[in-house]
Amino acid sequence: MVTSAAKTVPAYLATLPLERRKSVAAVRKMVKAHMPKGYKEVMHWGMICWEIPLARYPDTYNGQPLCYAGLAAQKHHISLHLTGVYMFPEQVAAIQAAFRAAGQRLDMGKSCIRFKAADEIPLAALGKLIAGVPPAKYIVRYEQLTKK
């Protein structure tokens, strides 16, 4: 997995080749437009992350903020990590249905969607899914899955 040492999102974007930068910027714009209040955009794990700050929820398994979504340019693709969305089976089914409805190919990993350009993914449908998990809902689900 390719990671970046950039400390800020603008610095990260500046390191990308123009076509990749355009696609990453387009997806980032969609994510930011739909991101529920309470998540913070940062550079973490070598990519753009939207996370719940430790000041709000410090009780994580690894002492790191809970990452809700991430966006990164990899060597051969761009990845949109939807960790929070993937915690809800109905959200995963909605992702699959959105790609089918758009007639687009879904390349989905355990917690990410891989694509080469922003026009290869149903941005509006993904935005609705991102908007559907505010921090409080994510924290409850995280605790259900980790505090057994």
mmCIF file of N, CA and C in Angstrom:
data_model
loop_
_atom_site.group_PDB
_atom_site.id
_atom_site.type_symbol
_atom_site.label_atom_id
_atom_site.label_comp_id
_atom_site.label_asym_id
_atom_site.label_seq_id
_atom_site.Cartn_x
_atom_site.Cartn_y
_atom_site.Cartn_z
ATOM 1 N N MET A 1 0.848 -1.174 0.000
ATOM 2 C CA MET A 1 0.000 0.000 0.000
ATOM 3 C C MET A 1 0.893 1.236 0.000
ATOM 4 N N VAL A 2 0.668 2.107 -0.939
ATOM 5 C CA VAL A 2 1.430 3.346 -1.038
ATOM 6 C C VAL A 2 0.903 4.327 0.008
ATOM 7 N N THR A 3 1.805 4.943 0.744
ATOM 8 C CA THR A 3 1.406 5.966 1.708
ATOM 9 C C THR A 3 2.197 7.234 1.434
ATOM 10 N N SER A 4 1.701 8.319 1.976
ATOM 11 C CA SER A 4 2.347 9.609 1.768
ATOM 12 C C SER A 4 2.869 10.150 3.095
ATOM 13 N N ALA A 5 3.964 10.882 3.030
ATOM 14 C CA ALA A 5 4.511 11.546 4.210
ATOM 15 C C ALA A 5 3.984 12.974 4.331
ATOM 16 N N ALA A 6 3.108 13.380 3.417
ATOM 17 C CA ALA A 6 2.558 14.745 3.459
ATOM 18 C C ALA A 6 1.838 14.983 4.786
ATOM 19 N N LYS A 7 1.997 16.160 5.317
ATOM 20 C CA LYS A 7 1.388 16.506 6.609
ATOM 21 C C LYS A 7 0.015 17.151 6.463
ATOM 22 N N THR A 8 -0.286 17.687 5.276
ATOM 23 C CA THR A 8 -1.577 18.347 5.055
ATOM 24 C C THR A 8 -2.213 17.800 3.779
ATOM 25 N N VAL A 9 -3.526 17.956 3.683
ATOM 26 C CA VAL A 9 -4.227 17.497 2.486
ATOM 27 C C VAL A 9 -3.754 18.259 1.249
ATOM 28 N N PRO A 10 -3.652 19.598 1.290
ATOM 29 C CA PRO A 10 -3.151 20.292 0.095
ATOM 30 C C PRO A 10 -1.749 19.817 -0.319
ATOM 31 N N ALA A 11 -0.885 19.547 0.640
ATOM 32 C CA ALA A 11 0.457 19.046 0.314
ATOM 33 C C ALA A 11 0.371 17.671 -0.335
ATOM 34 N N TYR A 12 -0.510 16.839 0.164
ATOM 35 C CA TYR A 12 -0.715 15.510 -0.422
ATOM 36 C C TYR A 12 -1.201 15.625 -1.859
ATOM 37 N N LEU A 13 -2.218 16.438 -2.076
ATOM 38 C CA LEU A 13 -2.764 16.596 -3.420
ATOM 39 C C LEU A 13 -1.697 17.116 -4.387
ATOM 40 N N ALA A 14 -0.844 18.004 -3.905
ATOM 41 C CA ALA A 14 0.201 18.582 -4.753
ATOM 42 C C ALA A 14 1.213 17.540 -5.222
ATOM 43 N N THR A 15 1.328 16.428 -4.501
ATOM 44 C CA THR A 15 2.288 15.388 -4.889
ATOM 45 C C THR A 15 1.760 14.469 -5.988
ATOM 46 N N LEU A 16 0.466 14.538 -6.262
ATOM 47 C CA LEU A 16 -0.145 13.613 -7.216
ATOM 48 C C LEU A 16 -0.036 14.121 -8.649
ATOM 49 N N PRO A 17 0.121 13.216 -9.613
ATOM 50 C CA PRO A 17 0.066 13.632 -11.016
ATOM 51 C C PRO A 17 -1.302 14.255 -11.313
ATOM 52 N N LEU A 18 -1.360 15.143 -12.269
ATOM 53 C CA LEU A 18 -2.556 15.946 -12.542
ATOM 54 C C LEU A 18 -3.837 15.121 -12.660
ATOM 55 N N GLU A 19 -3.872 14.076 -13.455
ATOM 56 C CA GLU A 19 -5.107 13.303 -13.639
ATOM 57 C C GLU A 19 -5.541 12.623 -12.355
ATOM 58 N N ARG A 20 -4.587 12.091 -11.631
ATOM 59 C CA ARG A 20 -4.919 11.481 -10.329
ATOM 60 C C ARG A 20 -5.416 12.540 -9.353
ATOM 61 N N ARG A 21 -4.745 13.686 -9.355
ATOM 62 C CA ARG A 21 -5.142 14.785 -8.465
ATOM 63 C C ARG A 21 -6.586 15.191 -8.743
ATOM 64 N N LYS A 22 -6.959 15.274 -10.014
ATOM 65 C CA LYS A 22 -8.331 15.655 -10.363
ATOM 66 C C LYS A 22 -9.338 14.644 -9.817
ATOM 67 N N SER A 23 -9.056 13.365 -9.982
ATOM 68 C CA SER A 23 -9.977 12.338 -9.489
ATOM 69 C C SER A 23 -10.042 12.319 -7.969
ATOM 70 N N VAL A 24 -8.896 12.389 -7.321
ATOM 71 C CA VAL A 24 -8.886 12.398 -5.855
ATOM 72 C C VAL A 24 -9.611 13.644 -5.343
ATOM 73 N N ALA A 25 -9.378 14.784 -5.972
ATOM 74 C CA ALA A 25 -10.042 16.026 -5.556
ATOM 75 C C ALA A 25 -11.552 15.930 -5.745
ATOM 76 N N ALA A 26 -12.008 15.313 -6.824
ATOM 77 C CA ALA A 26 -13.447 15.171 -7.067
ATOM 78 C C ALA A 26 -14.098 14.273 -6.013
ATOM 79 N N VAL A 27 -13.447 13.172 -5.685
ATOM 80 C CA VAL A 27 -13.994 12.270 -4.665
ATOM 81 C C VAL A 27 -13.937 12.945 -3.297
ATOM 82 N N ARG A 28 -12.852 13.626 -3.004
ATOM 83 C CA ARG A 28 -12.732 14.348 -1.734
ATOM 84 C C ARG A 28 -13.849 15.382 -1.601
ATOM 85 N N LYS A 29 -14.140 16.105 -2.663
ATOM 86 C CA LYS A 29 -15.214 17.111 -2.639
ATOM 87 C C LYS A 29 -16.554 16.447 -2.294
ATOM 88 N N MET A 30 -16.834 15.301 -2.902
ATOM 89 C CA MET A 30 -18.067 14.588 -2.612
ATOM 90 C C MET A 30 -18.105 14.139 -1.157
ATOM 91 N N VAL A 31 -17.012 13.559 -0.679
ATOM 92 C CA VAL A 31 -16.969 13.080 0.701
ATOM 93 C C VAL A 31 -17.195 14.240 1.666
ATOM 94 N N LYS A 32 -16.493 15.343 1.455
ATOM 95 C CA LYS A 32 -16.639 16.500 2.346
ATOM 96 C C LYS A 32 -18.059 17.048 2.331
ATOM 97 N N ALA A 33 -18.695 17.041 1.177
ATOM 98 C CA ALA A 33 -20.063 17.566 1.060
ATOM 99 C C ALA A 33 -21.076 16.715 1.817
ATOM 100 N N HIS A 34 -20.780 15.439 1.987
ATOM 101 C CA HIS A 34 -21.729 14.524 2.631
ATOM 102 C C HIS A 34 -21.307 14.078 4.032
ATOM 103 N N MET A 35 -20.131 14.480 4.453
ATOM 104 C CA MET A 35 -19.602 14.022 5.741
ATOM 105 C C MET A 35 -20.430 14.596 6.890
ATOM 106 N N PRO A 36 -20.971 13.727 7.751
ATOM 107 C CA PRO A 36 -21.710 14.234 8.910
ATOM 108 C C PRO A 36 -20.800 15.060 9.832
ATOM 109 N N LYS A 37 -21.383 15.989 10.535
ATOM 110 C CA LYS A 37 -20.634 16.799 11.499
ATOM 111 C C LYS A 37 -20.064 15.890 12.583
ATOM 112 N N GLY A 38 -18.855 16.220 13.022
ATOM 113 C CA GLY A 38 -18.216 15.459 14.091
ATOM 114 C C GLY A 38 -16.989 14.689 13.627
ATOM 115 N N TYR A 39 -16.863 14.491 12.325
ATOM 116 C CA TYR A 39 -15.658 13.869 11.785
ATOM 117 C C TYR A 39 -14.687 14.976 11.399
ATOM 118 N N LYS A 40 -13.406 14.699 11.517
ATOM 119 C CA LYS A 40 -12.376 15.684 11.190
ATOM 120 C C LYS A 40 -11.527 15.156 10.035
ATOM 121 N N GLU A 41 -11.286 16.018 9.043
ATOM 122 C CA GLU A 41 -10.428 15.638 7.921
ATOM 123 C C GLU A 41 -8.976 15.900 8.311
ATOM 124 N N VAL A 42 -8.142 14.867 8.157
ATOM 125 C CA VAL A 42 -6.725 14.954 8.498
ATOM 126 C C VAL A 42 -5.926 14.078 7.536
ATOM 127 N N MET A 43 -4.640 14.234 7.568
ATOM 128 C CA MET A 43 -3.737 13.265 6.927
ATOM 129 C C MET A 43 -3.339 12.285 8.028
ATOM 130 N N HIS A 44 -3.648 11.026 7.827
ATOM 131 C CA HIS A 44 -3.324 9.991 8.808
ATOM 132 C C HIS A 44 -3.162 8.684 8.035
ATOM 133 N N TRP A 45 -2.290 7.821 8.494
ATOM 134 C CA TRP A 45 -2.055 6.541 7.838
ATOM 135 C C TRP A 45 -1.570 6.734 6.394
ATOM 136 N N GLY A 46 -1.007 7.902 6.085
ATOM 137 C CA GLY A 46 -0.486 8.169 4.755
ATOM 138 C C GLY A 46 -1.541 8.508 3.719
ATOM 139 N N MET A 47 -2.753 8.833 4.175
ATOM 140 C CA MET A 47 -3.836 9.172 3.255
ATOM 141 C C MET A 47 -4.744 10.219 3.884
ATOM 142 N N ILE A 48 -5.676 10.723 3.084
ATOM 143 C CA ILE A 48 -6.679 11.644 3.612
ATOM 144 C C ILE A 48 -7.654 10.807 4.428
ATOM 145 N N CYS A 49 -7.886 11.202 5.677
ATOM 146 C CA CYS A 49 -8.798 10.460 6.556
ATOM 147 C C CYS A 49 -9.847 11.395 7.138
ATOM 148 N N TRP A 50 -11.001 10.837 7.375
ATOM 149 C CA TRP A 50 -12.040 11.515 8.137
ATOM 150 C C TRP A 50 -12.247 10.632 9.352
ATOM 151 N N GLU A 51 -11.987 11.204 10.518
ATOM 152 C CA GLU A 51 -11.977 10.394 11.729
ATOM 153 C C GLU A 51 -12.663 11.099 12.890
ATOM 154 N N ILE A 52 -12.967 10.302 13.904
ATOM 155 C CA ILE A 52 -13.508 10.836 15.151
ATOM 156 C C ILE A 52 -12.311 11.150 16.035
ATOM 157 N N PRO A 53 -12.108 12.419 16.391
ATOM 158 C CA PRO A 53 -10.938 12.773 17.198
ATOM 159 C C PRO A 53 -10.922 12.039 18.549
ATOM 160 N N LEU A 54 -9.733 11.774 19.039
ATOM 161 C CA LEU A 54 -9.597 11.118 20.342
ATOM 162 C C LEU A 54 -10.235 11.932 21.465
ATOM 163 N N ALA A 55 -10.305 13.235 21.319
ATOM 164 C CA ALA A 55 -10.947 14.066 22.332
ATOM 165 C C ALA A 55 -12.428 13.693 22.477
ATOM 166 N N ARG A 56 -13.031 13.227 21.402
ATOM 167 C CA ARG A 56 -14.442 12.823 21.444
ATOM 168 C C ARG A 56 -14.591 11.372 21.856
ATOM 169 N N TYR A 57 -13.728 10.509 21.337
ATOM 170 C CA TYR A 57 -13.814 9.084 21.640
ATOM 171 C C TYR A 57 -12.405 8.496 21.756
ATOM 172 N N PRO A 58 -11.863 8.453 22.990
ATOM 173 C CA PRO A 58 -10.488 7.977 23.179
ATOM 174 C C PRO A 58 -10.353 6.464 23.377
ATOM 175 N N ASP A 59 -11.447 5.746 23.569
ATOM 176 C CA ASP A 59 -11.407 4.338 23.946
ATOM 177 C C ASP A 59 -11.335 3.424 22.721
ATOM 178 N N THR A 60 -10.255 3.547 21.947
ATOM 179 C CA THR A 60 -10.092 2.717 20.758
ATOM 180 C C THR A 60 -9.115 1.584 21.046
ATOM 181 N N TYR A 61 -9.183 0.541 20.259
ATOM 182 C CA TYR A 61 -8.352 -0.640 20.521
ATOM 183 C C TYR A 61 -6.865 -0.353 20.356
ATOM 184 N N ASN A 62 -6.512 0.639 19.531
ATOM 185 C CA ASN A 62 -5.099 0.899 19.257
ATOM 186 C C ASN A 62 -4.639 2.296 19.677
ATOM 187 N N GLY A 63 -5.495 3.033 20.366
ATOM 188 C CA GLY A 63 -5.134 4.379 20.805
ATOM 189 C C GLY A 63 -5.145 5.413 19.700
ATOM 190 N N GLN A 64 -5.601 5.034 18.512
ATOM 191 C CA GLN A 64 -5.687 5.949 17.373
ATOM 192 C C GLN A 64 -7.138 6.375 17.187
ATOM 193 N N PRO A 65 -7.360 7.533 16.581
ATOM 194 C CA PRO A 65 -8.741 7.958 16.311
ATOM 195 C C PRO A 65 -9.461 6.933 15.438
ATOM 196 N N LEU A 66 -10.783 6.859 15.604
ATOM 197 C CA LEU A 66 -11.581 5.967 14.763
ATOM 198 C C LEU A 66 -11.668 6.557 13.366
ATOM 199 N N CYS A 67 -11.149 5.844 12.408
ATOM 200 C CA CYS A 67 -11.195 6.292 11.014
ATOM 201 C C CYS A 67 -12.529 5.879 10.411
ATOM 202 N N TYR A 68 -13.266 6.838 9.918
ATOM 203 C CA TYR A 68 -14.554 6.577 9.288
ATOM 204 C C TYR A 68 -14.392 6.362 7.787
ATOM 205 N N ALA A 69 -13.591 7.210 7.153
ATOM 206 C CA ALA A 69 -13.362 7.108 5.710
ATOM 207 C C ALA A 69 -11.940 7.551 5.401
ATOM 208 N N GLY A 70 -11.414 7.052 4.309
ATOM 209 C CA GLY A 70 -10.081 7.440 3.870
ATOM 210 C C GLY A 70 -10.029 7.463 2.353
ATOM 211 N N LEU A 71 -9.102 8.232 1.828
ATOM 212 C CA LEU A 71 -8.959 8.372 0.384
ATOM 213 C C LEU A 71 -7.472 8.427 0.060
ATOM 214 N N ALA A 72 -7.046 7.557 -0.862
ATOM 215 C CA ALA A 72 -5.623 7.500 -1.183
ATOM 216 C C ALA A 72 -5.404 7.130 -2.641
ATOM 217 N N ALA A 73 -4.360 7.701 -3.211
ATOM 218 C CA ALA A 73 -3.913 7.319 -4.545
ATOM 219 C C ALA A 73 -2.854 6.241 -4.371
ATOM 220 N N GLN A 74 -3.143 5.055 -4.869
ATOM 221 C CA GLN A 74 -2.211 3.947 -4.805
ATOM 222 C C GLN A 74 -1.438 3.873 -6.125
ATOM 223 N N LYS A 75 -0.576 2.903 -6.258
ATOM 224 C CA LYS A 75 0.244 2.796 -7.457
ATOM 225 C C LYS A 75 -0.598 2.604 -8.726
ATOM 226 N N HIS A 76 -1.609 1.738 -8.649
ATOM 227 C CA HIS A 76 -2.396 1.412 -9.840
ATOM 228 C C HIS A 76 -3.865 1.799 -9.741
ATOM 229 N N HIS A 77 -4.281 2.384 -8.649
ATOM 230 C CA HIS A 77 -5.684 2.742 -8.479
ATOM 231 C C HIS A 77 -5.833 3.804 -7.393
ATOM 232 N N ILE A 78 -7.046 4.255 -7.216
ATOM 233 C CA ILE A 78 -7.399 5.137 -6.103
ATOM 234 C C ILE A 78 -8.276 4.307 -5.191
ATOM 235 N N SER A 79 -8.127 4.472 -3.900
ATOM 236 C CA SER A 79 -8.958 3.701 -2.974
ATOM 237 C C SER A 79 -9.753 4.641 -2.080
ATOM 238 N N LEU A 80 -11.016 4.315 -1.955
ATOM 239 C CA LEU A 80 -11.915 5.021 -1.042
ATOM 240 C C LEU A 80 -12.255 4.023 0.059
ATOM 241 N N HIS A 81 -11.692 4.255 1.223
ATOM 242 C CA HIS A 81 -11.910 3.377 2.377
ATOM 243 C C HIS A 81 -13.154 3.862 3.101
ATOM 244 N N LEU A 82 -14.095 2.962 3.289
ATOM 245 C CA LEU A 82 -15.347 3.301 3.966
ATOM 246 C C LEU A 82 -15.524 2.398 5.178
ATOM 247 N N THR A 83 -14.598 2.486 6.091
ATOM 248 C CA THR A 83 -14.578 1.615 7.262
ATOM 249 C C THR A 83 -15.895 1.679 8.025
ATOM 250 N N GLY A 84 -16.378 2.872 8.282
ATOM 251 C CA GLY A 84 -17.637 3.021 9.020
ATOM 252 C C GLY A 84 -18.816 2.459 8.279
ATOM 253 N N VAL A 85 -18.896 2.728 7.001
ATOM 254 C CA VAL A 85 -20.008 2.229 6.196
ATOM 255 C C VAL A 85 -19.991 0.702 6.147
ATOM 256 N N TYR A 86 -18.809 0.114 6.035
ATOM 257 C CA TYR A 86 -18.689 -1.338 5.932
ATOM 258 C C TYR A 86 -19.100 -2.054 7.213
ATOM 259 N N MET A 87 -19.222 -1.349 8.308
ATOM 260 C CA MET A 87 -19.628 -1.977 9.565
ATOM 261 C C MET A 87 -21.118 -2.304 9.586
ATOM 262 N N PHE A 88 -21.837 -1.842 8.583
ATOM 263 C CA PHE A 88 -23.278 -2.046 8.511
ATOM 264 C C PHE A 88 -23.597 -2.861 7.254
ATOM 265 N N PRO A 89 -24.039 -4.114 7.405
ATOM 266 C CA PRO A 89 -24.310 -4.959 6.239
ATOM 267 C C PRO A 89 -25.263 -4.320 5.229
ATOM 268 N N GLU A 90 -26.248 -3.579 5.706
ATOM 269 C CA GLU A 90 -27.186 -2.935 4.782
ATOM 270 C C GLU A 90 -26.499 -1.859 3.938
ATOM 271 N N GLN A 91 -25.464 -1.245 4.472
ATOM 272 C CA GLN A 91 -24.709 -0.249 3.714
ATOM 273 C C GLN A 91 -23.874 -0.929 2.618
ATOM 274 N N VAL A 92 -23.304 -2.071 2.933
ATOM 275 C CA VAL A 92 -22.530 -2.813 1.935
ATOM 276 C C VAL A 92 -23.457 -3.226 0.788
ATOM 277 N N ALA A 93 -24.645 -3.715 1.131
ATOM 278 C CA ALA A 93 -25.614 -4.099 0.098
ATOM 279 C C ALA A 93 -26.007 -2.886 -0.744
ATOM 280 N N ALA A 94 -26.120 -1.733 -0.117
ATOM 281 C CA ALA A 94 -26.472 -0.508 -0.849
ATOM 282 C C ALA A 94 -25.351 -0.089 -1.798
ATOM 283 N N ILE A 95 -24.103 -0.285 -1.394
ATOM 284 C CA ILE A 95 -22.971 0.005 -2.287
ATOM 285 C C ILE A 95 -23.058 -0.886 -3.519
ATOM 286 N N GLN A 96 -23.263 -2.162 -3.297
ATOM 287 C CA GLN A 96 -23.359 -3.103 -4.414
ATOM 288 C C GLN A 96 -24.516 -2.734 -5.338
ATOM 289 N N ALA A 97 -25.656 -2.393 -4.775
ATOM 290 C CA ALA A 97 -26.827 -2.015 -5.573
ATOM 291 C C ALA A 97 -26.577 -0.725 -6.350
ATOM 292 N N ALA A 98 -25.885 0.228 -5.745
ATOM 293 C CA ALA A 98 -25.595 1.499 -6.414
ATOM 294 C C ALA A 98 -24.718 1.288 -7.638
ATOM 295 N N PHE A 99 -23.730 0.424 -7.524
ATOM 296 C CA PHE A 99 -22.871 0.139 -8.675
ATOM 297 C C PHE A 99 -23.655 -0.574 -9.773
ATOM 298 N N ARG A 100 -24.496 -1.535 -9.377
ATOM 299 C CA ARG A 100 -25.323 -2.232 -10.377
ATOM 300 C C ARG A 100 -26.243 -1.250 -11.092
ATOM 301 N N ALA A 101 -26.907 -0.390 -10.318
ATOM 302 C CA ALA A 101 -27.841 0.579 -10.897
ATOM 303 C C ALA A 101 -27.139 1.544 -11.844
ATOM 304 N N ALA A 102 -25.900 1.886 -11.534
ATOM 305 C CA ALA A 102 -25.136 2.817 -12.373
ATOM 306 C C ALA A 102 -24.463 2.100 -13.546
ATOM 307 N N GLY A 103 -24.537 0.761 -13.563
ATOM 308 C CA GLY A 103 -23.875 0.002 -14.623
ATOM 309 C C GLY A 103 -22.364 0.103 -14.544
ATOM 310 N N GLN A 104 -21.853 0.281 -13.320
ATOM 311 C CA GLN A 104 -20.414 0.419 -13.127
ATOM 312 C C GLN A 104 -19.858 -0.812 -12.433
ATOM 313 N N ARG A 105 -18.610 -1.109 -12.715
ATOM 314 C CA ARG A 105 -17.932 -2.266 -12.133
ATOM 315 C C ARG A 105 -17.490 -1.943 -10.713
ATOM 316 N N LEU A 106 -17.829 -2.811 -9.785
ATOM 317 C CA LEU A 106 -17.427 -2.636 -8.390
ATOM 318 C C LEU A 106 -16.202 -3.489 -8.107
ATOM 319 N N ASP A 107 -15.114 -2.835 -7.713
ATOM 320 C CA ASP A 107 -13.902 -3.516 -7.263
ATOM 321 C C ASP A 107 -13.791 -3.193 -5.782
ATOM 322 N N MET A 108 -14.294 -4.099 -4.956
ATOM 323 C CA MET A 108 -14.428 -3.828 -3.532
ATOM 324 C C MET A 108 -13.551 -4.780 -2.734
ATOM 325 N N GLY A 109 -12.772 -4.189 -1.824
ATOM 326 C CA GLY A 109 -11.970 -4.982 -0.914
ATOM 327 C C GLY A 109 -12.686 -5.111 0.417
ATOM 328 N N LYS A 110 -11.943 -5.462 1.443
ATOM 329 C CA LYS A 110 -12.544 -5.661 2.760
ATOM 330 C C LYS A 110 -13.128 -4.365 3.315
ATOM 331 N N SER A 111 -12.470 -3.247 3.066
ATOM 332 C CA SER A 111 -13.036 -1.967 3.536
ATOM 333 C C SER A 111 -12.768 -0.832 2.549
ATOM 334 N N CYS A 112 -12.572 -1.167 1.281
ATOM 335 C CA CYS A 112 -12.322 -0.091 0.324
ATOM 336 C C CYS A 112 -12.928 -0.396 -1.036
ATOM 337 N N ILE A 113 -13.112 0.662 -1.782
ATOM 338 C CA ILE A 113 -13.537 0.578 -3.166
ATOM 339 C C ILE A 113 -12.362 1.077 -3.991
ATOM 340 N N ARG A 114 -11.958 0.281 -4.976
ATOM 341 C CA ARG A 114 -10.822 0.643 -5.822
ATOM 342 C C ARG A 114 -11.332 1.079 -7.195
ATOM 343 N N PHE A 115 -10.725 2.148 -7.726
ATOM 344 C CA PHE A 115 -11.111 2.664 -9.031
ATOM 345 C C PHE A 115 -9.947 3.462 -9.597
ATOM 346 N N LYS A 116 -10.005 3.761 -10.886
ATOM 347 C CA LYS A 116 -8.924 4.514 -11.522
ATOM 348 C C LYS A 116 -9.266 5.989 -11.707
ATOM 349 N N ALA A 117 -10.559 6.303 -11.827
ATOM 350 C CA ALA A 117 -10.983 7.686 -12.017
ATOM 351 C C ALA A 117 -12.340 7.896 -11.349
ATOM 352 N N ALA A 118 -12.608 9.122 -10.946
ATOM 353 C CA ALA A 118 -13.833 9.433 -10.209
ATOM 354 C C ALA A 118 -15.093 9.093 -10.989
ATOM 355 N N ASP A 119 -15.034 9.146 -12.307
ATOM 356 C CA ASP A 119 -16.236 8.853 -13.092
ATOM 357 C C ASP A 119 -16.553 7.356 -13.171
ATOM 358 N N GLU A 120 -15.748 6.523 -12.537
ATOM 359 C CA GLU A 120 -15.984 5.079 -12.509
ATOM 360 C C GLU A 120 -16.808 4.633 -11.306
ATOM 361 N N ILE A 121 -17.180 5.575 -10.445
ATOM 362 C CA ILE A 121 -17.933 5.220 -9.241
ATOM 363 C C ILE A 121 -19.175 6.112 -9.133
ATOM 364 N N PRO A 122 -20.255 5.597 -8.525
ATOM 365 C CA PRO A 122 -21.484 6.385 -8.370
ATOM 366 C C PRO A 122 -21.348 7.371 -7.197
ATOM 367 N N LEU A 123 -20.781 8.525 -7.475
ATOM 368 C CA LEU A 123 -20.465 9.491 -6.419
ATOM 369 C C LEU A 123 -21.687 9.883 -5.590
ATOM 370 N N ALA A 124 -22.807 10.182 -6.234
ATOM 371 C CA ALA A 124 -23.994 10.638 -5.491
ATOM 372 C C ALA A 124 -24.484 9.555 -4.533
ATOM 373 N N ALA A 125 -24.534 8.316 -4.996
ATOM 374 C CA ALA A 125 -24.998 7.219 -4.140
ATOM 375 C C ALA A 125 -24.036 6.994 -2.972
ATOM 376 N N LEU A 126 -22.742 7.055 -3.242
ATOM 377 C CA LEU A 126 -21.770 6.896 -2.160
ATOM 378 C C LEU A 126 -21.876 8.035 -1.164
ATOM 379 N N GLY A 127 -22.137 9.236 -1.645
ATOM 380 C CA GLY A 127 -22.315 10.381 -0.752
ATOM 381 C C GLY A 127 -23.462 10.159 0.221
ATOM 382 N N LYS A 128 -24.563 9.616 -0.267
ATOM 383 C CA LYS A 128 -25.713 9.342 0.611
ATOM 384 C C LYS A 128 -25.347 8.323 1.689
ATOM 385 N N LEU A 129 -24.574 7.321 1.313
ATOM 386 C CA LEU A 129 -24.159 6.317 2.291
ATOM 387 C C LEU A 129 -23.224 6.924 3.338
ATOM 388 N N ILE A 130 -22.297 7.745 2.886
ATOM 389 C CA ILE A 130 -21.377 8.410 3.818
ATOM 390 C C ILE A 130 -22.159 9.274 4.795
ATOM 391 N N ALA A 131 -23.161 9.976 4.290
ATOM 392 C CA ALA A 131 -23.972 10.857 5.138
ATOM 393 C C ALA A 131 -24.800 10.083 6.154
ATOM 394 N N GLY A 132 -25.000 8.801 5.919
ATOM 395 C CA GLY A 132 -25.894 8.007 6.756
ATOM 396 C C GLY A 132 -25.323 7.480 8.054
ATOM 397 N N VAL A 133 -24.058 7.765 8.332
ATOM 398 C CA VAL A 133 -23.457 7.241 9.562
ATOM 399 C C VAL A 133 -22.798 8.379 10.341
ATOM 400 N N PRO A 134 -23.577 9.083 11.170
ATOM 401 C CA PRO A 134 -22.975 10.117 12.007
ATOM 402 C C PRO A 134 -22.079 9.481 13.077
ATOM 403 N N PRO A 135 -21.191 10.275 13.677
ATOM 404 C CA PRO A 135 -20.248 9.711 14.657
ATOM 405 C C PRO A 135 -20.898 8.892 15.769
ATOM 406 N N ALA A 136 -22.012 9.339 16.312
ATOM 407 C CA ALA A 136 -22.644 8.600 17.414
ATOM 408 C C ALA A 136 -23.056 7.194 16.970
ATOM 409 N N LYS A 137 -23.582 7.063 15.769
ATOM 410 C CA LYS A 137 -23.982 5.757 15.235
ATOM 411 C C LYS A 137 -22.756 4.876 14.997
ATOM 412 N N TYR A 138 -21.702 5.476 14.500
ATOM 413 C CA TYR A 138 -20.459 4.736 14.258
ATOM 414 C C TYR A 138 -19.884 4.234 15.583
ATOM 415 N N ILE A 139 -19.865 5.067 16.599
ATOM 416 C CA ILE A 139 -19.322 4.670 17.903
ATOM 417 C C ILE A 139 -20.123 3.513 18.494
ATOM 418 N N VAL A 140 -21.448 3.589 18.426
ATOM 419 C CA VAL A 140 -22.288 2.506 18.948
ATOM 420 C C VAL A 140 -21.960 1.199 18.233
ATOM 421 N N ARG A 141 -21.855 1.246 16.909
ATOM 422 C CA ARG A 141 -21.560 0.030 16.138
ATOM 423 C C ARG A 141 -20.147 -0.483 16.433
ATOM 424 N N TYR A 142 -19.196 0.425 16.551
ATOM 425 C CA TYR A 142 -17.816 0.054 16.900
ATOM 426 C C TYR A 142 -17.810 -0.690 18.236
ATOM 427 N N GLU A 143 -18.532 -0.162 19.213
ATOM 428 C CA GLU A 143 -18.569 -0.799 20.526
ATOM 429 C C GLU A 143 -19.272 -2.164 20.473
ATOM 430 N N GLN A 144 -20.304 -2.269 19.652
ATOM 431 C CA GLN A 144 -20.981 -3.567 19.500
ATOM 432 C C GLN A 144 -20.030 -4.621 18.946
ATOM 433 N N LEU A 145 -19.178 -4.203 18.042
ATOM 434 C CA LEU A 145 -18.284 -5.146 17.382
ATOM 435 C C LEU A 145 -17.006 -5.447 18.167
ATOM 436 N N THR A 146 -16.594 -4.526 19.050
ATOM 437 C CA THR A 146 -15.311 -4.713 19.730
ATOM 438 C C THR A 146 -15.434 -5.019 21.224
ATOM 439 N N LYS A 147 -16.546 -4.759 21.826
ATOM 440 C CA LYS A 147 -16.688 -4.920 23.279
ATOM 441 C C LYS A 147 -17.476 -6.180 23.624
ATOM 442 N N LYS A 148 -17.128 -7.277 22.999
ATOM 443 C CA LYS A 148 -17.879 -8.514 23.217
ATOM 444 C C LYS A 148 -17.455 -9.207 24.482
#
